[in-house]
Amino acid sequence: MLILHCPYCGRDVDETDLHPGGEAHLKRVGPDADAEAFEQYLFMRENPKGVHFERWRHAYGCGKWFLAARNTATLQVYGTYSAQTTEPPHDIMNAIKEAQA
Amino acid sequence: MKRYSAFAVAREAFRQHTGWTRAWGRAEPKARYDVIVVGAGGHGLATAYYLGKNFGITNVAVIEKGWLGGGNTGRNTTIIRSNYLQDPSAAIYEKSRSLYETMSQDLNYNVMFSPRGVMMLAQTQHEIRGYQRTAHANSLQGVTTEFITPERVKELCPIMNIDGPRYPVLGALWQARGGTARHDAVAWGYARACSDMGMDIIQQCEVTGVQTSDGRVTGVTTTRGDIQCDKLAMVVAGHASVLAQKAGFQLPIESVALQALVSEPIKPCMDVVVMANTVHGYLSQSDKGEMVIGGGTDGYNNYTQRGSFHHIEETVRALVETFPIVGRLKMLRQWGGIVDVTGDRSPILSKTPVDGIFVNCGWGTGGFKAIPGSGWAMAELVAKGHSPLTEEFSMFRFRQGKFIDESVAAGVAH
């Protein structure tokens, strides 16, 4: 079972208490954006075989969204962090570098 | 290729079975092919087969990073049906189902197609309305289905508990000519027929790069050297995004794990396929007697061919309610496959931003039933540049908002 640390509750949470929310750090496009930008925002996904930044909601807990860095080829979790970020923080990037070294 | 027949079995019986030849040849990659198909699963092999059979293109290589039929072709629950809501889906899935009817004769290989009937249970009022609508749509599309009563459901599948308690069976969408087939045999039969036409099936050969020149494909780099080609067909399911990235474009695909499991073999107790979408479980009995069970996908991206245990638990819990008999069974094996899911839960058979590259992916959780139809349509697309069956399944439909929305029609991934 996947276990993620909820950065808001400070608790390790089982997958069954969480709801997955797909790729993180998507930039929402404005109402005047063209069809290609909407396609990119709504449907095109990185879907990497490797490090994936993704959204999770602590659905049966505090109810808050947070973000996780996880490897889709090994299922290793590098860490979780606040959803109030536009890119992965340094400590997460360092953890990924360390794990891949 | 030696034809398989009752006479051949008798002949071999008299000489200690020494006369059987390999079903398909072992091939070394040549320097150049007219068409390279990446992925020797059902869809890839069917594409190659119909390229040869329908269009006479036989200078074809099917390359595979693992072994033939070792991906989702060998991991599915073998259900074949075509009772879809939308016209483009019904067209390609019904083409596929009809090709299954004659596949064993066509390939001279017994794929054990068993049109035992598929029922999709309606267990909520919403589902009754949905499936009645599908039945009406199917009759307009020329797909034979009917909406049947709970009494008829019980008659067709006596081991089912139709009285609830949580979700009583209120009816079902019944497709009498749906059923199952032997999944490995489908891959093996196509491989044998392709090999017989002179095509090369190259296993344990991974594509590591795609070569292009002026926006047109020229070949692929593989773990067994460079191979040139005029046209490239990517038919790799779960790894579609990874391969597309090597060719320099992105797909509206996410890869997730889907699991299945089988019980210990028991005496014949069920001769139909049952799908219960509200509680999310599929059940059928294999010819060996095992109860074959499929469930839902994980919600997160995954390439490991392993899924979360709680999905197995949810699936089995749901089935125990509807099929109390299952509660006493021991489960023998459980496994996962990586399925490629699109935004509208419909597949992609399409040209790509690179000239000469065609992509066939996005079959998600229901690709096995589509193998022959998908190969038929894909071959036409590769050979002629267009096909009536693939027209609506372009990868660019998401930009145009022209979805083929089966996720809403089925209520679940399918």
Coordinates of C-alpha atoms in Angstrom, one line a residue:
Chain A
M1 CA 0.0 0.0 0.0
L2 CA 1.2 3.5 -0.9
I3 CA 1.8 5.6 2.2
L4 CA 2.2 9.4 1.8
H5 CA 3.1 12.0 4.4
C6 CA 0.4 14.6 4.6
P7 CA 2.3 17.9 5.0
Y8 CA -0.8 19.6 6.7
C9 CA -1.6 16.9 9.3
G10 CA 2.0 15.8 9.7
R11 CA 0.8 12.2 9.6
D12 CA 1.7 9.2 7.4
V13 CA -1.5 8.4 5.5
D14 CA -2.6 5.1 3.8
E15 CA -3.5 5.3 0.2
T16 CA -7.1 4.4 1.1
D17 CA -7.5 7.7 2.9
L18 CA -6.2 9.6 -0.1
H19 CA -7.7 10.6 -3.5
P20 CA -5.3 11.0 -6.4
G21 CA -5.5 14.1 -8.5
G22 CA -3.1 13.7 -11.4
E23 CA -0.2 15.7 -12.7
A24 CA 0.9 18.7 -10.5
H25 CA 2.1 22.2 -11.5
L26 CA -0.3 22.5 -14.4
K27 CA -0.7 26.1 -15.4
R28 CA -4.3 27.1 -16.0
V29 CA -4.9 28.9 -19.2
G30 CA -6.9 32.1 -19.5
P31 CA -10.3 32.4 -21.2
D32 CA -8.7 34.0 -24.3
A33 CA -6.3 31.1 -24.8
D34 CA -6.4 29.2 -28.1
A35 CA -7.5 25.6 -28.6
E36 CA -4.0 24.2 -28.4
A37 CA -3.3 25.8 -25.0
F38 CA -6.6 24.4 -23.7
E39 CA -5.7 21.0 -25.1
Q40 CA -2.3 21.2 -23.3
Y41 CA -3.9 22.2 -20.1
L42 CA -6.8 19.8 -20.1
F43 CA -5.5 16.7 -21.8
M44 CA -1.8 16.5 -22.6
R45 CA 0.2 14.9 -19.8
E46 CA 3.9 14.2 -19.2
N47 CA 3.1 10.6 -18.1
P48 CA 6.8 10.0 -17.4
K49 CA 8.3 6.6 -16.7
G50 CA 10.3 8.0 -13.8
V51 CA 9.9 11.0 -11.5
H52 CA 6.3 12.3 -11.4
F53 CA 5.0 15.3 -9.6
E54 CA 1.4 14.8 -8.7
R55 CA -1.6 16.0 -6.7
W56 CA -3.2 14.1 -3.8
R57 CA -6.0 15.0 -1.5
H58 CA -6.2 13.8 2.1
A59 CA -9.9 13.0 1.4
Y60 CA -10.6 11.0 4.6
G61 CA -8.5 13.3 6.8
C62 CA -7.9 17.0 6.8
G63 CA -9.4 17.2 3.3
K64 CA -6.5 19.3 1.9
W65 CA -4.7 19.0 -1.4
F66 CA -0.9 18.4 -1.3
L67 CA 1.7 17.5 -3.8
A68 CA 4.0 14.4 -4.0
A69 CA 7.2 13.5 -5.9
R70 CA 7.0 9.8 -6.8
N71 CA 8.7 7.5 -9.2
T72 CA 6.3 5.7 -11.6
A73 CA 8.9 3.1 -12.5
T74 CA 9.9 2.1 -9.0
L75 CA 7.1 3.4 -6.8
Q76 CA 9.6 5.2 -4.6
V77 CA 8.3 8.3 -2.9
Y78 CA 10.8 11.2 -2.7
G79 CA 8.6 13.4 -0.5
T80 CA 5.5 15.4 -0.3
Y81 CA 5.0 19.2 -0.1
S82 CA 2.5 22.0 0.0
A83 CA 0.2 22.6 -2.9
Q84 CA 0.8 26.3 -2.5
T85 CA 3.9 26.1 -4.8
T86 CA 4.4 26.6 -8.5
E87 CA 7.4 24.2 -8.7
P88 CA 8.9 21.5 -6.6
P89 CA 10.9 22.9 -3.6
H90 CA 14.7 22.4 -3.3
D91 CA 14.6 19.7 -0.6
I92 CA 12.4 17.6 -2.9
M93 CA 14.7 18.1 -5.9
N94 CA 17.7 17.3 -3.6
A95 CA 16.0 14.1 -2.4
I96 CA 15.4 13.1 -6.1
K97 CA 19.0 13.8 -7.0
E98 CA 20.3 11.9 -4.0
A99 CA 18.1 8.8 -4.8
Q100 CA 19.2 8.8 -8.4
A101 CA 23.0 9.3 -7.7
Chain B
M1 CA 3.9 -23.1 -42.8
K2 CA 2.2 -26.5 -42.3
R3 CA -1.5 -26.2 -41.9
Y4 CA -3.1 -27.5 -38.7
S5 CA -5.9 -30.0 -39.3
A6 CA -7.4 -33.2 -38.0
F7 CA -5.4 -35.0 -40.7
A8 CA -2.1 -33.3 -39.5
V9 CA -2.8 -34.4 -35.9
A10 CA -3.4 -38.0 -37.1
R11 CA -0.3 -38.0 -39.3
E12 CA 1.9 -36.7 -36.4
A13 CA 0.4 -39.3 -34.1
F14 CA 1.9 -42.0 -36.3
R15 CA 5.4 -40.5 -36.1
Q16 CA 5.8 -39.5 -32.5
H17 CA 5.0 -35.8 -33.3
T18 CA 8.4 -35.3 -34.9
G19 CA 7.0 -33.4 -37.9
W20 CA 5.7 -30.2 -36.2
T21 CA 7.6 -27.0 -37.2
R22 CA 8.0 -23.8 -35.3
A23 CA 4.9 -21.7 -35.4
W24 CA 6.9 -18.6 -36.3
G25 CA 10.4 -18.0 -37.4
R26 CA 13.2 -16.4 -35.4
A27 CA 14.3 -13.3 -37.2
E28 CA 17.4 -11.0 -37.2
P29 CA 16.6 -7.4 -38.0
K30 CA 17.2 -6.5 -41.7
A31 CA 18.6 -3.0 -42.6
R32 CA 15.3 -1.7 -44.0
Y33 CA 11.6 -2.4 -44.0
D34 CA 8.6 -0.8 -45.6
V35 CA 6.8 -0.7 -42.3
I36 CA 8.0 -1.3 -38.8
V37 CA 5.4 -2.1 -36.2
V38 CA 6.6 -1.5 -32.6
G39 CA 4.9 -3.8 -30.2
A40 CA 4.2 -7.5 -30.7
G41 CA 1.1 -7.7 -28.7
G42 CA -2.3 -8.5 -30.2
H43 CA -2.9 -5.0 -31.7
G44 CA 0.7 -4.8 -33.3
L45 CA 0.5 -8.3 -34.7
A46 CA -3.0 -7.8 -36.1
T47 CA -1.8 -4.5 -37.7
A48 CA 1.0 -6.4 -39.4
Y49 CA -1.3 -9.3 -40.4
Y50 CA -3.9 -7.1 -42.1
L51 CA -1.1 -5.0 -43.8
G52 CA -0.1 -8.2 -45.5
K53 CA -3.5 -9.7 -46.0
N54 CA -5.5 -6.7 -47.1
F55 CA -2.8 -4.5 -48.7
G56 CA -0.1 -6.9 -49.8
I57 CA 2.6 -5.1 -47.7
T58 CA 4.8 -7.9 -46.4
N59 CA 8.2 -6.3 -46.0
V60 CA 7.2 -5.7 -42.4
A61 CA 9.0 -6.1 -39.1
V62 CA 7.2 -6.4 -35.7
I63 CA 9.7 -5.5 -33.0
E64 CA 9.1 -6.1 -29.3
K65 CA 11.1 -5.2 -26.3
G66 CA 9.9 -8.2 -24.2
W67 CA 8.4 -11.3 -25.6
L68 CA 5.5 -11.8 -27.9
G69 CA 2.1 -11.3 -26.2
G70 CA 3.7 -10.7 -22.9
G71 CA 2.1 -7.3 -22.1
N72 CA -1.6 -6.6 -21.8
T73 CA -2.4 -9.3 -24.4
G74 CA -1.4 -11.9 -21.8
R75 CA -2.9 -10.0 -18.8
N76 CA -6.5 -9.2 -19.7
T77 CA -9.7 -11.0 -18.7
T78 CA -10.4 -11.9 -22.4
I79 CA -13.9 -10.3 -22.7
I80 CA -15.2 -9.6 -26.2
R81 CA -18.2 -7.4 -26.7
S82 CA -19.3 -4.4 -28.9
N83 CA -22.2 -2.9 -27.0
Y84 CA -20.9 0.7 -27.0
L85 CA -23.0 3.8 -27.1
Q86 CA -21.2 6.1 -29.6
D87 CA -21.3 5.3 -33.3
P88 CA -17.6 5.4 -34.0
S89 CA -17.0 3.0 -31.1
A90 CA -19.8 0.6 -32.1
A91 CA -18.4 0.5 -35.7
I92 CA -14.8 -0.5 -34.8
Y93 CA -15.7 -2.8 -31.9
E94 CA -18.4 -4.6 -33.9
K95 CA -16.0 -5.0 -36.8
S96 CA -13.6 -6.5 -34.3
R97 CA -16.2 -8.8 -32.7
S98 CA -17.3 -10.0 -36.2
L99 CA -13.7 -10.8 -37.1
Y100 CA -13.4 -12.9 -33.9
E101 CA -16.2 -15.0 -35.2
T102 CA -14.1 -16.3 -38.1
M103 CA -10.6 -15.8 -36.7
S104 CA -9.8 -19.4 -36.1
Q105 CA -10.6 -20.4 -39.7
D106 CA -8.9 -17.3 -41.1
L107 CA -5.7 -17.9 -39.2
N108 CA -5.8 -21.7 -39.2
Y109 CA -5.2 -21.4 -35.5
N110 CA -7.7 -22.2 -32.8
V111 CA -8.3 -19.0 -30.8
M112 CA -11.1 -20.7 -28.9
F113 CA -13.6 -17.9 -29.5
S114 CA -16.5 -18.6 -27.3
P115 CA -19.6 -16.5 -28.0
R116 CA -21.2 -17.4 -24.7
G117 CA -22.9 -14.0 -24.2
V118 CA -21.9 -11.0 -22.1
M119 CA -24.3 -9.3 -19.7
M120 CA -23.7 -5.9 -18.1
L121 CA -25.8 -5.6 -15.0
A122 CA -28.0 -2.6 -14.2
Q123 CA -28.0 -2.2 -10.4
T124 CA -29.2 1.4 -10.2
Q125 CA -32.0 3.3 -11.9
H126 CA -29.4 5.3 -13.6
E127 CA -27.9 2.2 -15.1
I128 CA -31.3 1.0 -16.3
R129 CA -31.8 4.2 -18.3
G130 CA -28.2 4.1 -19.5
Y131 CA -28.3 0.6 -20.8
Q132 CA -31.7 1.0 -22.3
R133 CA -30.4 3.9 -24.2
T134 CA -27.3 1.8 -25.3
A135 CA -29.6 -1.0 -26.4
H136 CA -31.6 1.5 -28.6
A137 CA -28.4 3.0 -30.0
N138 CA -27.1 -0.5 -30.7
S139 CA -30.2 -1.4 -32.7
L140 CA -29.6 1.7 -34.9
Q141 CA -26.0 0.7 -35.3
G142 CA -26.7 -2.9 -36.3
V143 CA -25.2 -4.3 -33.1
T144 CA -27.4 -7.1 -31.7
T145 CA -28.1 -6.4 -28.0
E146 CA -31.2 -6.3 -25.8
F147 CA -32.2 -5.1 -22.4
I148 CA -33.3 -8.1 -20.3
T149 CA -35.3 -8.5 -17.1
P150 CA -33.8 -9.7 -13.7
E151 CA -35.7 -13.0 -14.2
R152 CA -33.9 -13.6 -17.5
V153 CA -30.6 -12.7 -15.8
K154 CA -31.2 -15.3 -13.1
E155 CA -32.1 -17.9 -15.8
L156 CA -28.9 -17.2 -17.8
C157 CA -26.7 -17.1 -14.6
P158 CA -28.3 -19.1 -11.8
I159 CA -25.3 -18.6 -9.4
M160 CA -26.1 -14.9 -9.2
N161 CA -27.9 -13.4 -6.2
I162 CA -30.3 -10.8 -7.9
D163 CA -32.0 -9.6 -4.7
G164 CA -29.3 -7.4 -3.3
P165 CA -29.0 -6.5 -0.4
R166 CA -27.1 -3.4 -1.4
Y167 CA -27.4 -3.4 -5.2
P168 CA -30.3 -5.7 -6.4
V169 CA -30.1 -6.7 -10.1
L170 CA -32.7 -4.6 -11.9
G171 CA -31.9 -5.8 -15.5
A172 CA -29.0 -6.2 -17.8
L173 CA -27.7 -5.3 -21.2
W174 CA -27.3 -8.6 -22.9
Q175 CA -25.1 -9.3 -26.0
A176 CA -25.6 -12.9 -26.9
R177 CA -22.7 -13.0 -29.5
G178 CA -20.2 -11.5 -27.1
G179 CA -18.0 -13.8 -25.1
T180 CA -14.3 -14.7 -24.6
A181 CA -11.3 -16.0 -26.5
R182 CA -8.0 -17.6 -25.6
H183 CA -5.8 -14.4 -25.4
D184 CA -2.4 -16.0 -26.0
A185 CA -3.7 -17.9 -29.0
V186 CA -4.8 -14.6 -30.6
A187 CA -1.2 -13.3 -30.4
W188 CA 0.3 -16.7 -31.4
G189 CA -2.2 -17.2 -34.3
Y190 CA -1.4 -13.7 -35.8
A191 CA 2.3 -14.2 -35.2
R192 CA 2.3 -17.5 -37.1
A193 CA 0.3 -16.0 -40.0
C194 CA 2.6 -12.9 -40.2
S195 CA 5.7 -15.1 -40.1
D196 CA 4.2 -17.2 -42.9
M197 CA 3.8 -14.1 -45.1
G198 CA 7.5 -13.5 -44.7
M199 CA 7.3 -10.8 -42.0
D200 CA 10.0 -10.6 -39.3
I201 CA 9.0 -10.9 -35.7
I202 CA 11.9 -9.6 -33.6
Q203 CA 11.6 -10.1 -29.9
Q204 CA 13.8 -8.7 -27.1
C205 CA 14.6 -5.7 -29.3
E206 CA 13.8 -2.4 -27.6
V207 CA 13.3 0.9 -29.5
T208 CA 15.6 3.5 -27.9
G209 CA 15.2 6.3 -30.4
V210 CA 13.2 7.4 -33.5
Q211 CA 15.1 8.9 -36.4
T212 CA 13.5 11.6 -38.4
S213 CA 14.6 13.9 -41.3
D214 CA 12.7 17.0 -42.3
G215 CA 9.7 16.0 -40.2
R216 CA 9.5 12.5 -41.6
V217 CA 10.4 9.2 -40.0
T218 CA 13.4 7.4 -41.5
G219 CA 14.0 4.6 -39.0
V220 CA 14.4 3.5 -35.4
T221 CA 17.4 3.0 -33.2
T222 CA 17.1 -0.3 -31.2
T223 CA 19.1 -2.3 -28.8
R224 CA 19.9 -4.5 -31.8
G225 CA 21.0 -1.8 -34.1
D226 CA 19.5 0.8 -36.4
I227 CA 16.7 -0.2 -38.7
Q228 CA 15.4 2.0 -41.5
C229 CA 11.7 2.2 -42.5
D230 CA 9.3 4.1 -44.7
K231 CA 6.5 4.0 -42.1
L232 CA 6.4 3.4 -38.4
A233 CA 3.4 2.1 -36.5
M234 CA 3.5 2.6 -32.7
V235 CA 1.3 0.0 -31.0
V236 CA 2.7 -0.2 -27.5
A237 CA -0.3 0.5 -25.1
G238 CA 1.1 1.3 -21.7
H239 CA 4.4 2.7 -23.0
A240 CA 2.8 4.9 -25.7
S241 CA 3.8 8.2 -24.0
V242 CA 7.4 7.0 -23.6
L243 CA 7.7 6.0 -27.2
A244 CA 6.0 9.2 -28.5
Q245 CA 8.4 11.3 -26.5
K246 CA 11.3 9.6 -28.4
A247 CA 9.7 10.7 -31.6
G248 CA 9.3 14.2 -30.3
F249 CA 5.6 14.5 -29.6
Q250 CA 3.2 14.2 -26.6
L251 CA 0.0 12.1 -26.3
P252 CA -3.1 12.8 -24.2
I253 CA -2.5 9.5 -22.3
E254 CA -1.9 8.5 -18.7
S255 CA -0.6 5.1 -17.8
V256 CA -2.1 3.3 -14.8
A257 CA -2.2 -0.2 -13.4
L258 CA -5.2 -2.5 -13.9
Q259 CA -5.3 -5.8 -12.0
A260 CA -7.0 -9.2 -12.5
L261 CA -7.1 -12.4 -10.6
V262 CA -8.2 -16.0 -11.0
S263 CA -9.5 -18.5 -8.5
E264 CA -8.7 -22.2 -8.1
P265 CA -10.4 -24.2 -10.8
I266 CA -14.0 -25.5 -10.0
K267 CA -16.6 -27.4 -11.9
P268 CA -18.5 -25.5 -14.6
C269 CA -21.0 -23.2 -12.8
M270 CA -21.3 -20.2 -15.1
D271 CA -21.4 -20.1 -18.9
V272 CA -21.8 -16.3 -19.5
V273 CA -19.6 -13.3 -18.8
V274 CA -21.0 -10.9 -16.2
M275 CA -19.9 -7.3 -15.8
A276 CA -21.1 -5.3 -12.8
N277 CA -20.1 -1.8 -13.2
T278 CA -21.7 -0.2 -10.2
V279 CA -19.9 -2.4 -7.8
H280 CA -17.0 -2.7 -10.2
G281 CA -16.2 -6.3 -10.9
Y282 CA -16.2 -8.7 -13.9
L283 CA -16.6 -12.4 -13.7
S284 CA -16.4 -15.3 -16.1
Q285 CA -15.3 -18.9 -15.9
S286 CA -12.3 -20.1 -18.0
D287 CA -12.3 -23.4 -19.8
K288 CA -9.9 -24.7 -17.1
G289 CA -12.6 -23.9 -14.5
E290 CA -10.9 -20.9 -12.9
M291 CA -13.2 -17.9 -12.1
V292 CA -11.5 -15.0 -13.9
I293 CA -12.0 -11.7 -12.1
G294 CA -11.3 -8.2 -13.2
G295 CA -11.7 -4.9 -11.3
G296 CA -10.9 -1.2 -11.5
T297 CA -7.8 0.7 -12.2
D298 CA -5.6 2.5 -9.7
G299 CA -6.0 6.3 -9.8
Y300 CA -2.3 7.2 -10.1
N301 CA 0.3 6.9 -12.8
N302 CA 2.3 3.7 -12.7
Y303 CA 4.6 1.7 -15.0
T304 CA 5.4 -1.2 -12.7
Q305 CA 2.7 -3.8 -13.7
R306 CA 1.8 -4.0 -10.0
G307 CA -1.3 -2.4 -8.5
S308 CA -2.7 -1.5 -5.1
F309 CA -4.0 -4.4 -3.0
H310 CA -7.1 -2.6 -1.8
H311 CA -8.5 -2.6 -5.4
I312 CA -8.4 -6.4 -5.3
E313 CA -10.2 -6.3 -2.0
E314 CA -12.9 -3.9 -3.3
T315 CA -13.4 -6.1 -6.4
V316 CA -13.7 -9.3 -4.5
R317 CA -16.0 -7.7 -1.9
A318 CA -18.3 -6.5 -4.6
L319 CA -18.4 -9.9 -6.3
V320 CA -19.1 -11.8 -3.1
E321 CA -22.3 -9.9 -2.7
T322 CA -23.6 -10.7 -6.2
F323 CA -22.0 -14.2 -6.4
P324 CA -22.1 -15.7 -2.9
I325 CA -20.5 -18.8 -4.3
V326 CA -17.2 -16.9 -4.8
G327 CA -16.9 -16.3 -1.1
R328 CA -15.6 -19.8 -0.5
L329 CA -13.0 -19.8 -3.3
K330 CA -9.2 -19.6 -2.9
M331 CA -7.5 -17.2 -5.3
L332 CA -4.7 -18.6 -7.3
R333 CA -3.0 -15.8 -9.0
Q334 CA -3.2 -12.0 -9.2
W335 CA -1.3 -9.7 -11.7
G336 CA -1.3 -6.3 -13.1
G337 CA -0.9 -4.6 -16.5
I338 CA -0.2 -1.0 -17.5
V339 CA -3.1 0.4 -19.4
D340 CA -3.1 3.7 -21.4
V341 CA -6.1 5.8 -20.6
T342 CA -7.2 8.9 -22.7
G343 CA -9.3 11.8 -21.6
D344 CA -12.5 10.4 -23.2
R345 CA -11.7 6.7 -22.5
S346 CA -11.7 6.1 -26.3
P347 CA -8.7 4.9 -28.2
I348 CA -6.4 6.8 -30.5
L349 CA -5.7 5.5 -34.1
S350 CA -4.1 8.4 -35.8
K351 CA -1.5 10.1 -37.8
T352 CA 1.0 12.1 -35.7
P353 CA 2.9 15.4 -36.0
V354 CA 5.7 13.3 -37.6
D355 CA 5.1 12.2 -41.2
G356 CA 5.1 8.5 -41.6
I357 CA 4.5 7.7 -37.9
F358 CA 1.1 6.3 -37.0
V359 CA -0.1 5.7 -33.5
N360 CA -2.5 3.1 -32.1
C361 CA -3.0 3.4 -28.3
G362 CA -5.4 4.5 -25.6
W363 CA -7.4 1.3 -25.6
G364 CA -7.3 1.7 -21.8
T365 CA -8.9 -1.1 -19.9
G366 CA -10.7 -2.8 -22.8
G367 CA -8.2 -3.5 -25.6
F368 CA -8.4 -7.2 -26.0
K369 CA -11.9 -7.2 -27.6
A370 CA -10.7 -4.7 -30.1
I371 CA -7.6 -6.6 -31.4
P372 CA -8.7 -7.7 -34.9
G373 CA -10.8 -4.5 -35.6
S374 CA -8.0 -2.3 -34.4
G375 CA -5.4 -4.2 -36.6
W376 CA -7.8 -4.1 -39.6
A377 CA -8.3 -0.3 -39.2
M378 CA -4.7 0.5 -38.4
A379 CA -3.4 -1.4 -41.4
E380 CA -5.7 0.6 -43.7
L381 CA -4.6 3.8 -42.0
V382 CA -0.9 2.9 -42.4
A383 CA -1.3 1.7 -46.0
K384 CA -3.6 4.4 -47.4
G385 CA -3.2 7.3 -44.9
H386 CA -6.9 7.2 -44.0
S387 CA -9.5 4.7 -42.9
P388 CA -13.3 5.2 -42.3
L389 CA -13.0 3.3 -39.0
T390 CA -10.2 5.5 -37.6
E391 CA -11.5 8.9 -38.8
E392 CA -13.0 9.9 -35.5
F393 CA -10.2 8.5 -33.4
S394 CA -7.6 11.1 -34.3
M395 CA -5.2 12.2 -31.5
F396 CA -6.1 15.8 -32.4
R397 CA -9.8 15.4 -31.5
F398 CA -9.1 16.7 -28.0
R399 CA -8.0 20.1 -29.4
Q400 CA -11.2 20.2 -31.5
G401 CA -13.4 19.1 -28.6
K402 CA -14.7 16.1 -30.7
F403 CA -14.7 13.5 -27.9
I404 CA -16.0 10.0 -28.3
D405 CA -17.3 10.0 -24.8
E406 CA -17.5 6.4 -23.6
S407 CA -16.5 7.2 -20.1
V408 CA -19.9 8.8 -19.5
A409 CA -21.7 6.1 -21.5
A410 CA -20.2 3.2 -19.5
G411 CA -20.1 5.1 -16.2
V412 CA -16.6 3.6 -15.6
A413 CA -13.5 2.9 -17.5
H414 CA -14.1 -0.1 -19.6

